[in-house]
Amino acid sequence: MNESNGEQMELNRLHLGCGHTILEDWINLDFVAQKGVDVIANLDACAEVPLPFEEQY
């Protein structure tokens, strides 16, 4: 909940390196494109190639 105005913030859950374990209502991220993976990204290269998310904090 946002304490300043009482509004509830929407939270996203990020499942890094999900592999074959796909979690419902989570953003499933893996290096390999497969069924259920929402975002394909190489975590070893994220210093050079940012993850495809807007900054929200």
mmCIF file of C-alpha atoms in Angstrom:
data_model
loop_
_atom_site.group_PDB
_atom_site.id
_atom_site.type_symbol
_atom_site.label_atom_id
_atom_site.label_comp_id
_atom_site.label_asym_id
_atom_site.label_seq_id
_atom_site.Cartn_x
_atom_site.Cartn_y
_atom_site.Cartn_z
ATOM 1 C CA MET A 1 0.000 0.000 0.000
ATOM 2 C CA ASN A 2 1.249 3.469 -0.812
ATOM 3 C CA GLU A 3 1.400 5.191 2.563
ATOM 4 C CA SER A 4 1.296 8.732 1.166
ATOM 5 C CA ASN A 5 -2.180 8.528 -0.343
ATOM 6 C CA GLY A 6 -3.632 5.171 0.742
ATOM 7 C CA GLU A 7 -3.603 3.704 -2.790
ATOM 8 C CA GLN A 8 -2.622 0.086 -3.241
ATOM 9 C CA MET A 9 0.347 -0.457 -5.562
ATOM 10 C CA GLU A 10 0.317 -3.270 -8.101
ATOM 11 C CA LEU A 11 3.199 -5.646 -7.445
ATOM 12 C CA ASN A 12 4.855 -7.730 -10.124
ATOM 13 C CA ARG A 13 6.746 -10.873 -9.219
ATOM 14 C CA LEU A 14 9.753 -11.819 -11.304
ATOM 15 C CA HIS A 15 10.758 -15.489 -11.527
ATOM 16 C CA LEU A 16 14.405 -15.425 -12.656
ATOM 17 C CA GLY A 17 15.794 -18.497 -14.398
ATOM 18 C CA CYS A 18 12.407 -20.188 -14.415
ATOM 19 C CA GLY A 19 13.361 -23.054 -16.738
ATOM 20 C CA HIS A 20 10.433 -25.480 -16.945
ATOM 21 C CA THR A 21 8.948 -24.249 -13.652
ATOM 22 C CA ILE A 22 6.389 -21.699 -14.814
ATOM 23 C CA LEU A 23 4.616 -19.777 -12.052
ATOM 24 C CA GLU A 24 1.136 -18.407 -12.649
ATOM 25 C CA ASP A 25 0.756 -14.653 -12.050
ATOM 26 C CA TRP A 26 4.558 -14.195 -12.145
ATOM 27 C CA ILE A 27 6.774 -12.803 -14.915
ATOM 28 C CA ASN A 28 8.753 -15.902 -15.891
ATOM 29 C CA LEU A 29 12.214 -15.018 -17.246
ATOM 30 C CA ASP A 30 14.703 -17.441 -18.753
ATOM 31 C CA PHE A 31 17.569 -17.541 -21.251
ATOM 32 C CA VAL A 32 15.797 -20.215 -23.329
ATOM 33 C CA ALA A 33 12.578 -19.563 -25.233
ATOM 34 C CA GLN A 34 10.092 -22.213 -24.223
ATOM 35 C CA LYS A 35 6.411 -22.557 -23.403
ATOM 36 C CA GLY A 36 5.411 -20.314 -20.511
ATOM 37 C CA VAL A 37 8.485 -18.063 -20.538
ATOM 38 C CA ASP A 38 7.332 -14.427 -20.666
ATOM 39 C CA VAL A 39 10.718 -12.723 -21.071
ATOM 40 C CA ILE A 40 13.824 -14.132 -22.724
ATOM 41 C CA ALA A 41 17.004 -12.545 -21.380
ATOM 42 C CA ASN A 42 20.582 -13.466 -20.522
ATOM 43 C CA LEU A 43 21.177 -12.543 -16.876
ATOM 44 C CA ASP A 44 24.946 -12.928 -17.361
ATOM 45 C CA ALA A 45 24.842 -10.040 -19.846
ATOM 46 C CA CYS A 46 22.412 -7.692 -18.087
ATOM 47 C CA ALA A 47 25.235 -5.264 -17.201
ATOM 48 C CA GLU A 48 25.689 -4.615 -20.928
ATOM 49 C CA VAL A 49 22.138 -5.335 -22.112
ATOM 50 C CA PRO A 50 19.501 -4.045 -19.677
ATOM 51 C CA LEU A 51 16.531 -6.236 -18.871
ATOM 52 C CA PRO A 52 13.434 -5.169 -20.823
ATOM 53 C CA PHE A 53 11.539 -3.593 -17.931
ATOM 54 C CA GLU A 54 10.618 -0.028 -17.070
ATOM 55 C CA GLU A 55 12.174 1.189 -13.847
ATOM 56 C CA GLN A 56 9.476 1.340 -11.163
ATOM 57 C CA TYR A 57 10.696 1.950 -7.639
#
